[in-house]
Coordinates of C-alpha atoms in Angstrom, one line a residue:
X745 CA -48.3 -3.3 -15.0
X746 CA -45.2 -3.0 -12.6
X747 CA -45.3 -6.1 -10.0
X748 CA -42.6 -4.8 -7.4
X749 CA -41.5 -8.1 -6.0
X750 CA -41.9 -7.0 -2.1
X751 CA -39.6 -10.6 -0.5
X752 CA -36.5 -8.9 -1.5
X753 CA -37.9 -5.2 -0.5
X754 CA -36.1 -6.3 3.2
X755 CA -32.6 -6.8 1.5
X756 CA -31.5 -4.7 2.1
X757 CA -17.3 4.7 6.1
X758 CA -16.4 4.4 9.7
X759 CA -17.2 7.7 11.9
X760 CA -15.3 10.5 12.0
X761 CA -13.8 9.1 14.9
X762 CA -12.2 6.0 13.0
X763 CA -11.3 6.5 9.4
X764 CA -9.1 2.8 9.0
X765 CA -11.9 1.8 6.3
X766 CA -12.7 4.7 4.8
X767 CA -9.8 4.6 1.7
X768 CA -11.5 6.1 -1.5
X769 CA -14.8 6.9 0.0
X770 CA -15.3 10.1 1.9
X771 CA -18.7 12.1 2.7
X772 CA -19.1 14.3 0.6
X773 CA -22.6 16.5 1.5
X774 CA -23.2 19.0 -1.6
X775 CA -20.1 18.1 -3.6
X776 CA -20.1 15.8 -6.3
X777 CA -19.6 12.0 -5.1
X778 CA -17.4 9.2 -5.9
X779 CA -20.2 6.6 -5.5
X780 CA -20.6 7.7 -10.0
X781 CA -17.6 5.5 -10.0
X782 CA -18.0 2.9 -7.6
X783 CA -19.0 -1.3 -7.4
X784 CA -20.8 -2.0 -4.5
X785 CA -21.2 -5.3 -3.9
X786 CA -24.5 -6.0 -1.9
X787 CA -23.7 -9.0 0.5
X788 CA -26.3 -11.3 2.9
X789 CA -24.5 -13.9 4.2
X790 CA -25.9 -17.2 5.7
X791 CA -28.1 -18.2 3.3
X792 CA -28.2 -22.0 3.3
X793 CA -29.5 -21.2 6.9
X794 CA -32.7 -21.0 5.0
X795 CA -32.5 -23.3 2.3
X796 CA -29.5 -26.2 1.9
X797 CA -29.4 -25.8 -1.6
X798 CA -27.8 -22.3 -1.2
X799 CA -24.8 -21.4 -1.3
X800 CA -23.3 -19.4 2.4
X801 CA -20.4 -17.5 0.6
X802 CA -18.0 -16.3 3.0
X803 CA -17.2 -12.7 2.3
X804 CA -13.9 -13.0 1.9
X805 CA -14.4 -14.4 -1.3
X806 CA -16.0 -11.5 -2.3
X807 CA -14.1 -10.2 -5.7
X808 CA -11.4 -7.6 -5.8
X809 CA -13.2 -5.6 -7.7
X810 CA -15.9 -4.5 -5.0
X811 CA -15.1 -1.1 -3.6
X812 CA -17.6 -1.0 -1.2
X813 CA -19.7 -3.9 0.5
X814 CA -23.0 -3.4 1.2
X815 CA -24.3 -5.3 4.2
X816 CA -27.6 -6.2 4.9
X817 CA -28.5 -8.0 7.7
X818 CA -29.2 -5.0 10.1
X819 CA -33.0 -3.8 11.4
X820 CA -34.0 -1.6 14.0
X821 CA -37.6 -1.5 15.4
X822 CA -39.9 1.6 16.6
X823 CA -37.6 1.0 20.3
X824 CA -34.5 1.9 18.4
X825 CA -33.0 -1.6 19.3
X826 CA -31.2 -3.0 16.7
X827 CA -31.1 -6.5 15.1
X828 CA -27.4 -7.4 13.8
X829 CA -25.3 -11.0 13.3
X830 CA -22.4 -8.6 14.5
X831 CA -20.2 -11.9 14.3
X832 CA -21.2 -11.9 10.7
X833 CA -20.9 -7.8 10.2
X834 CA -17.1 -8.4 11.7
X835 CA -16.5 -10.7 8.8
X836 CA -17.2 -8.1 6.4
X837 CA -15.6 -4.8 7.8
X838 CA -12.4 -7.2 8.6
X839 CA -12.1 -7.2 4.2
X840 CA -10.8 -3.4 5.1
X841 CA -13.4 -2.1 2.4
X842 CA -15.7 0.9 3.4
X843 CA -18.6 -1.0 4.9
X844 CA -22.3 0.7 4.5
X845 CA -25.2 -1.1 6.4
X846 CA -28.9 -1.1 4.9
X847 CA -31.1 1.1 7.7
X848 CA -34.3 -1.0 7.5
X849 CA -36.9 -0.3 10.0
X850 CA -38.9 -3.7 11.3
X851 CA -41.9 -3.0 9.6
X852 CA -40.4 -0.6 6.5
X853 CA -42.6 3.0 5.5
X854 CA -45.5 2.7 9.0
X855 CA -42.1 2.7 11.3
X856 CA -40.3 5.5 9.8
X857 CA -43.8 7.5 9.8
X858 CA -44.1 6.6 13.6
X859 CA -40.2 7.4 14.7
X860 CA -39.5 10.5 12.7
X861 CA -40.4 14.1 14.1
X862 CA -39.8 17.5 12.9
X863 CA -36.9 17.1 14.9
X864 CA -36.0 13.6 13.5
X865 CA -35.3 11.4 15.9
X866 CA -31.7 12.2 18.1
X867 CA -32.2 9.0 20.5
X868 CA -32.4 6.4 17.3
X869 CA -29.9 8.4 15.5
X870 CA -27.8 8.1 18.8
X871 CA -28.1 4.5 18.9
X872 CA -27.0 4.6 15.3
X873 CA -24.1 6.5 15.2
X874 CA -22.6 4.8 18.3
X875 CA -23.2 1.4 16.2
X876 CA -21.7 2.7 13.4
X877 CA -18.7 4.1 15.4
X878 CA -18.2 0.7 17.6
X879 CA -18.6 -1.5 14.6
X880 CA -16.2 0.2 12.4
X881 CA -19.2 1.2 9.5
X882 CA -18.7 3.4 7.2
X883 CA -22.7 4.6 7.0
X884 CA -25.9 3.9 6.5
X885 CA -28.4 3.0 2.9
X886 CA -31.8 4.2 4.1
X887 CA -34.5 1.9 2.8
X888 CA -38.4 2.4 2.8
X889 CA -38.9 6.4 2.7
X890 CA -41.4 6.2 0.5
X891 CA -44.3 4.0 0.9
X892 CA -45.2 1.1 -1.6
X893 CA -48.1 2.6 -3.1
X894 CA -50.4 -0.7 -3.2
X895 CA -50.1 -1.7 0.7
X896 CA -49.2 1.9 2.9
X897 CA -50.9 5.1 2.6
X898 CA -48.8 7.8 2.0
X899 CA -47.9 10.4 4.7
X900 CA -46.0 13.4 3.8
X901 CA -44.7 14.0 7.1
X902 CA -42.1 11.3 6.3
X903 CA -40.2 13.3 3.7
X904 CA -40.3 16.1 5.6
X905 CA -39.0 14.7 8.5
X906 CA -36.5 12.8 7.4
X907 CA -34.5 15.5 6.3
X908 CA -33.4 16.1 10.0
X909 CA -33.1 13.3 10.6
X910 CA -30.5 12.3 8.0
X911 CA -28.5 15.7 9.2
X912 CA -28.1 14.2 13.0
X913 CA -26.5 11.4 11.2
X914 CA -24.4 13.3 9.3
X915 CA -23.0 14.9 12.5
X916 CA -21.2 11.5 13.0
X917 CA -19.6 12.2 9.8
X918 CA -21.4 8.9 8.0
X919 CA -22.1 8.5 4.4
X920 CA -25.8 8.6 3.8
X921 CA -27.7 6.6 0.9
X922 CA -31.1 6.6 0.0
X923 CA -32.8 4.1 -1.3
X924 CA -35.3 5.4 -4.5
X925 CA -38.3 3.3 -5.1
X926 CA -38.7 3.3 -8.8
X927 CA -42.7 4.0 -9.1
X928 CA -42.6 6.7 -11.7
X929 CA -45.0 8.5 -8.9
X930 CA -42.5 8.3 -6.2
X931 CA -39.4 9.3 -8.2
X932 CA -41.4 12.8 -9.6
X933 CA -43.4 13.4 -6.5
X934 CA -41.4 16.0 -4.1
X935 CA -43.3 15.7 -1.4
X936 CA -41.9 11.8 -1.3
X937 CA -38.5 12.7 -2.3
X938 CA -37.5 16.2 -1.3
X939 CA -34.4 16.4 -3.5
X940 CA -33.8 20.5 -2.8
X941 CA -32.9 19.2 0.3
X942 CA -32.0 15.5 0.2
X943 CA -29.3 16.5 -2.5
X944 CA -27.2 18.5 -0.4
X945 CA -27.0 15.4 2.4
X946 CA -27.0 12.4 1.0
X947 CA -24.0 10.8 -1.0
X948 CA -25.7 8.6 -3.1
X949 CA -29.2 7.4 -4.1
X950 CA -29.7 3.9 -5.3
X951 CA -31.9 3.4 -8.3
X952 CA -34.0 0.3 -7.1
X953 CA -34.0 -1.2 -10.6
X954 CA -34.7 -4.7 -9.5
X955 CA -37.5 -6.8 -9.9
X956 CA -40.0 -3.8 -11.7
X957 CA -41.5 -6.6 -13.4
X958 CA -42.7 -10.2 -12.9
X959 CA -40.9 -13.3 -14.6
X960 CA -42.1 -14.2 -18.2
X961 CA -39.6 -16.4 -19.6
X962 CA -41.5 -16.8 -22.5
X963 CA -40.5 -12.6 -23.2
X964 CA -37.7 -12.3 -21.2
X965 CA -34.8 -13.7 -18.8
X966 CA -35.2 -11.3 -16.6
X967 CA -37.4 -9.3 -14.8
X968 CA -35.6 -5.8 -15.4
X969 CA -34.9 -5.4 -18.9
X970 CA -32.8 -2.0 -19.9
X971 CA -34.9 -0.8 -23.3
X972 CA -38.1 0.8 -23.0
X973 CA -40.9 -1.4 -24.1
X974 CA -44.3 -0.3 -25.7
X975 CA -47.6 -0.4 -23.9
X976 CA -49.9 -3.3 -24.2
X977 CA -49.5 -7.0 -23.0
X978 CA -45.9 -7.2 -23.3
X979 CA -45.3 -3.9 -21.6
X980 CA -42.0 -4.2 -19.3
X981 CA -41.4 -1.5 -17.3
X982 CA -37.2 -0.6 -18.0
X983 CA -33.9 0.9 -17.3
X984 CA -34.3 3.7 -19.9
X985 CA -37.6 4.5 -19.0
X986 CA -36.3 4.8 -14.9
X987 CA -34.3 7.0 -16.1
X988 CA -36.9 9.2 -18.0
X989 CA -38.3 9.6 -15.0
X990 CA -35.2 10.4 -12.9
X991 CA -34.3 13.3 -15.3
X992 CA -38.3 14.9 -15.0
X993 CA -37.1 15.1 -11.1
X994 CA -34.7 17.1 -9.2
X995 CA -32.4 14.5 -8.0
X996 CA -28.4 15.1 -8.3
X997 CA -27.6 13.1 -11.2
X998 CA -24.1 12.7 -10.3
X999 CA -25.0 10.7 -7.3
X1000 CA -26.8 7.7 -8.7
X1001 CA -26.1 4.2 -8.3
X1002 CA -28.3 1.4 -10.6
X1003 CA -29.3 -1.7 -8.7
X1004 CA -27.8 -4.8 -11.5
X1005 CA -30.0 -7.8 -9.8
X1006 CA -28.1 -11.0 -10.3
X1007 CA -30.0 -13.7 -9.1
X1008 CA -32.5 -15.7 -11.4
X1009 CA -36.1 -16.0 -10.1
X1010 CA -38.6 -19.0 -9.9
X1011 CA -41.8 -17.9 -10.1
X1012 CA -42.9 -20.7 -7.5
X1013 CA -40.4 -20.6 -5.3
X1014 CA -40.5 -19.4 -1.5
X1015 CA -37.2 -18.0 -1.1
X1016 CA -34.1 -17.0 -2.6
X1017 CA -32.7 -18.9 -6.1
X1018 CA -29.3 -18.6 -7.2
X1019 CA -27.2 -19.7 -10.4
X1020 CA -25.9 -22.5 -8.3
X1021 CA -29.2 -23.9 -8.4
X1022 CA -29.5 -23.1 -12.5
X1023 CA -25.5 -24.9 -12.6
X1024 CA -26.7 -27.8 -11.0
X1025 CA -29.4 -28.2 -13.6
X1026 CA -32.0 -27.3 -10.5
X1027 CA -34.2 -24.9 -13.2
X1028 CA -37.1 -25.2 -15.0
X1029 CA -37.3 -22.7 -18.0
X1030 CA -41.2 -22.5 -17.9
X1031 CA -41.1 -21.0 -14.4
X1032 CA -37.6 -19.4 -14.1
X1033 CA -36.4 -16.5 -15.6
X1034 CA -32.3 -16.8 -15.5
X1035 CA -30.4 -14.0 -17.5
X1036 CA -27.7 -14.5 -19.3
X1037 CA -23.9 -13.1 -19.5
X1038 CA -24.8 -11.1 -22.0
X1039 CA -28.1 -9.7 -20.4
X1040 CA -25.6 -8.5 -17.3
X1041 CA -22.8 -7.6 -19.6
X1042 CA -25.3 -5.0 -21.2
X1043 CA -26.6 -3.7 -17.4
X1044 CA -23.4 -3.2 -16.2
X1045 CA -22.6 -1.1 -19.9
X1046 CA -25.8 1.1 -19.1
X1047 CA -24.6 1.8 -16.0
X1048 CA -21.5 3.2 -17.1
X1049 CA -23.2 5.0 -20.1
X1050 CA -25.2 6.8 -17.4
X1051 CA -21.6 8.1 -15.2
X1052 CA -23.2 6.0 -12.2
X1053 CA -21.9 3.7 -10.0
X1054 CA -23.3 0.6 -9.6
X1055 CA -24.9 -1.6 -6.8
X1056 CA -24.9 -5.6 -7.4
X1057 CA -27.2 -7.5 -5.8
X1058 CA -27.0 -10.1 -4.5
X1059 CA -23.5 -11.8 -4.5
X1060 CA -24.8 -15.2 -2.4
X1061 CA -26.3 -15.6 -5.4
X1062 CA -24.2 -15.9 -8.3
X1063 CA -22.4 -19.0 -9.4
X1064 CA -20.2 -18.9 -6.3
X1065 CA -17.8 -21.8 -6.8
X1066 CA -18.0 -22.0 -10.0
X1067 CA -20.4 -24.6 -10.5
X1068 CA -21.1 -23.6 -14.1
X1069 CA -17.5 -24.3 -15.3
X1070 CA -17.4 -20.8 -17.0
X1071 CA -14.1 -19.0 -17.3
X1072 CA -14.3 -17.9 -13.0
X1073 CA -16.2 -18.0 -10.0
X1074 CA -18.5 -15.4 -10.0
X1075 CA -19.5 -15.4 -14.0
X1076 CA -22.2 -13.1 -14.0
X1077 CA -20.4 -10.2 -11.3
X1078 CA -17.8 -10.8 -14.1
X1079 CA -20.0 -10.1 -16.9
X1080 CA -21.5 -7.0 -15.6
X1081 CA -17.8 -5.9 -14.4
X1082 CA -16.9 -6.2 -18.1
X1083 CA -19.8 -4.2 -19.3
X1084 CA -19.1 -1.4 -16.7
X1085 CA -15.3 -1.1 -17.2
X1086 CA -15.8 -1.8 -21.2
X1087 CA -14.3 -5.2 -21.5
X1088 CA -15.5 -8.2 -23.0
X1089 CA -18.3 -10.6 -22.1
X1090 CA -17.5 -14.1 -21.5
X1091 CA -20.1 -16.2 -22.5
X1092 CA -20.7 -19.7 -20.2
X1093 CA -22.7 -23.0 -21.6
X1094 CA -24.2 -23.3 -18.3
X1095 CA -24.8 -20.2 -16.9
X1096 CA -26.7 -19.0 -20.7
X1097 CA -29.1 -21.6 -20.2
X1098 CA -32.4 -19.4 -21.5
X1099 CA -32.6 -17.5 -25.0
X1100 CA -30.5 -14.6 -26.7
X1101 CA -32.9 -13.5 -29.1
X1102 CA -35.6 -12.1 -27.1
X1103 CA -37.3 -9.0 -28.8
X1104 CA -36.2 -6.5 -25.6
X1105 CA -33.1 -6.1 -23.9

């Protein structure tokens, strides 16, 4: 049974007016999109804010290899007033990268229900183009269009309505994601997705293929393994079996882009862990589930066996500094780098610290 891990649901090119950051990504509406080929590098920021132990990487130690920085700490409410550390945001868009900020409403599916008419919305998309145009962003990753099926009730005005609302931002020349929750009955159901229409808007979809399962590190490292699994006790909900879905639907397959989650998970934690923390010896392999190189290697290979682009979340979280004495800072980025660009993985004592041989990948 899926267990969608909800605490990390939040996580989350300049305007026409200002193209300076908008290099090798353009909007592209109907047409085919770069994003098939792109890292995107998902970024917080500020973490040891909440915890000591964390890591606060500053983004411009973000790796070369990230095309496009995805920054998440951005909300706007039902008032259209929006909640941004623009000192932070600066820091990012400063790198000279196209910069795409996640759209999350304050209280996710119940706000964009409330906001969105059959008009959409032009005062909130107002208030986010001007953002966009004032804070040099390249566009926006919508979040929370369809509802999580175990705590909202769905309403089907939402998918309608969101259709004009994604064209007013469009008008701004922004590049549009969408964020697709990975329920098998939200990626089929067209009345949740209306892909007829949403596939001639919207530049890229990201595949929220993080955290479909919970942590049994008895079975697994992670909680997203890639091979379908079959049905019983050990059933984990996978990669391959997303994608099943994804091809029974309508969606543009050129446009997708797979979430690789890099951070381990504690099952009694009460907020974020990090390979730092593994590095550091700060684990326990009863309770943790910690992938490996190899387990990211093989995400970031399935990626590029699917002609996707990528999305790797989060970056605060990987072995920043190098803690893990592996080959660089940043091992498991590295690893699933390697697997999407064919290289080589580059195994790391430290970082591998649970088991190879586990009977799914």
């Amino acid at each position: 049974m899926i267990l969608y891990l909800l605490f990390f649901y939040f996580l989350g090119l300049s305007s026409a007016t200002d193209t300076s950051n908008t290099s090798d990504i353009t909007s592209t509406g109907g047409s085919n999109s770069s994003f098939s080929t792109q890292v995107m590098c998902y970024f917080k920021g500020n973490l040891d804010q909440s915890d000591s132990t964390l890591v606060n990487l500053d983004p411009a130690k973000l790796p070369k290899e990230c095309d496009v920085i995805i920054y998440s700490r951005f909300s706007i409410n039902l008032y259209s007033e929006v909640d941004c550390d623009d000192v932070l945001l600066k820091s990012v868009t400063d790198l000279n990268k196209p910069v795409i900020v996640t759209l999350s409403r304050d209280n996710d599916y119940p706000d964009w229900s409330k906001i969105l008419t059959p008009d959409g919305n032009a005062d909130d998309t107002k208030v986010l183009c001007d953002f966009a145009s004032s804070h040099n962003v390249a566009g926006y990753l919508l979040y929370s269009i369809a509802p999580d099926t175990s705590t909202y009730g769905f309403d089907e005005k939402v998918g309608k309505n969101i259709i004009p609302y994604i064209k007013q931002l469009k008008k701004c020349g922004l590049i549009i994601g969408v964020s697709i929750y990975a329920v098998p009955s939200s990626i089929i159901n067209p009345c949740v997705y209306n892909y007829d229409e949403l596939n001639t808007i919207v530049d890229f979809y990201k595949i929220e293929t993080y955290a479909l399962n919970s942590c049994d590190p008895n079975f697994y490292n992670g909680m997203t393994p890639i091979s379908q699994t079959d049905h019983g006790p050990h059933y984990y909900y996978g990669m391959e079996e997303v994608v099943s879905y994804l091809k029974e639907s309508k969606i543009s397959l050129t446009k997708l882009t797979f979430i690789i989650e890099i951070y381990p998970l504690n099952n009694d934690a009460t907020t974020y862990t990090s390979y730092a923390q593994v590095c550091s010896g700060q684990f326990d392999n009863s309770t943790w589930c910690v992938q490996t190189s190899l387990d990211l290697y093989h995400k970031g290979k399935f990626a590029h066996d699917q002609k996707s682009g990528i999305i790797v979340m989060m970056m605060d979280l990987d072995d920043v500094n190098n803690d893990c004495g592996c080959t660089a800072e940043f091992n498991g980025f590295k690893n699933i780098i390697a697997g999407f660009t064919s290289g080589s993985t580059s195994p790391c004592k430290h970082f591998d610290v649970q088991t190879l041989e586990y009977p799914i990948q």
